[in-house]
């Protein structure tokens, strides 16, 4: 059940003023335009208005941010105990909670996602993630090998050092928390590069961290273009690790940057083309209708773990067609600040054009589709109506390529084994979904699907305690969430004592 956020024109005016103030890199404990690169206009995805003029970071500013992060490691943050770090991470969570509405409005303004989503999902998830890692800061520990006669051995976890955090544009605030939470818990300092289009909540959180008592230089932000700021971060010899979420193509670049510099550790969470299999014993879709539809409509389909392919028994073809038509109608499209809106605009003109090209390509080869009949409020070229394509060819781009929009491809099967083979026949392996009622069939399907995360009878990514990450070209090198996420932000040292 969603809470309906209460806000007025004065709140929107205030958040637009905040957006204009977030106009440059955050280095140490304040904004810095010194040595900045080009000025970029940050656009509202809904109305196309400029909401901030941000000085993108140059190579020099990235270096200054890394220097500030290194200095913080040698100062109070580096000598601080677990309890002190945990207290500061909790204080940051409290600051986010106090600024709940502002951050939700800022995220909707910058990304275009409905305020209902930002307010009820993104901000509380950020608070919860930070509090979870504050707790883990105090409680995580390592094992020591059995003691031998005359020998004492230790296994010690140390921070990597300066960690580069490279963020996507679809969930800037939540993804930031999922990465800085474990990075800070492990004792690192961070330099964050938000996506070109969506730097605002990352900058605001860095400001809140200083207000919460964080030492200068622990959290730095370098908004900027990937080929400039991202590349400089990836090649920097004093950055010890990079954690990246985004496209597979960009993830590959960071592997090259690592090879061309100091062999820094790289963790990648990349794309997905995630299947949902409805098992053959299912007799009614009523129980699963909300999860299946939410799976491809959530955040306008701009979600790496979204359901983008469905494999359903042929016996359920009519029911599935009817269900999807009904459910699409329940997701109003339009102004992200209208609490009734459930589908907002895509993040940019370029991305909307890319999604529309993918839709048009499939329409040219396939006239078996249904388009949303939901109410549309407002007019924007970045509003893309959801569409479901049926009987999509396995060779089609709509079946094989990540569209990252409100587009669902459906195939009907007669044989479950062939459906699972089709589900696994992809370069990606991020998420998969199983809907069924027979526990044995569910277990067999779940273990056979080649994905790093499998949800059963639900659309979700688990909670803070369960690791999330993919196989194949969906990524490697670490997991977000859970205690396992500490591994990519730590280095393990063995100390062997001869007593």
Tab-separated table of C-alpha atoms in Angstrom, residues 22 43 46 64 104 126 128 148 173-174 195 211 251 336 381 390 421 425 427 443 473-474:
chain	number	residue	atom	x	y	z
A	22	UNK	CA	23.625	21.804	-6.967
A	43	UNK	CA	16.801	18.823	-18.064
A	46	UNK	CA	8.759	15.743	-18.342
A	64	UNK	CA	41.464	16.798	-6.804
A	104	UNK	CA	11.786	12.389	-3.431
A	126	UNK	CA	18.017	4.581	0.823
A	128	UNK	CA	17.027	1.320	5.105
A	148	UNK	CA	48.580	-24.679	15.365
A	173	UNK	CA	19.766	7.776	-4.971
A	174	UNK	CA	19.046	4.140	-4.129
A	195	UNK	CA	25.204	9.652	-14.645
A	211	UNK	CA	25.887	18.272	7.733
A	251	UNK	CA	31.285	-1.780	-18.124
A	336	UNK	CA	5.531	12.675	-12.464
A	381	UNK	CA	8.027	13.473	-26.336
A	390	UNK	CA	3.182	-11.454	-28.644
A	421	UNK	CA	16.370	-23.213	-22.983
A	425	UNK	CA	19.622	-18.370	-24.576
A	427	UNK	CA	24.171	-13.074	-23.279
A	443	UNK	CA	12.529	-25.654	-7.518
A	473	UNK	CA	27.608	-10.139	-19.445
A	474	UNK	CA	25.268	-8.897	-16.716
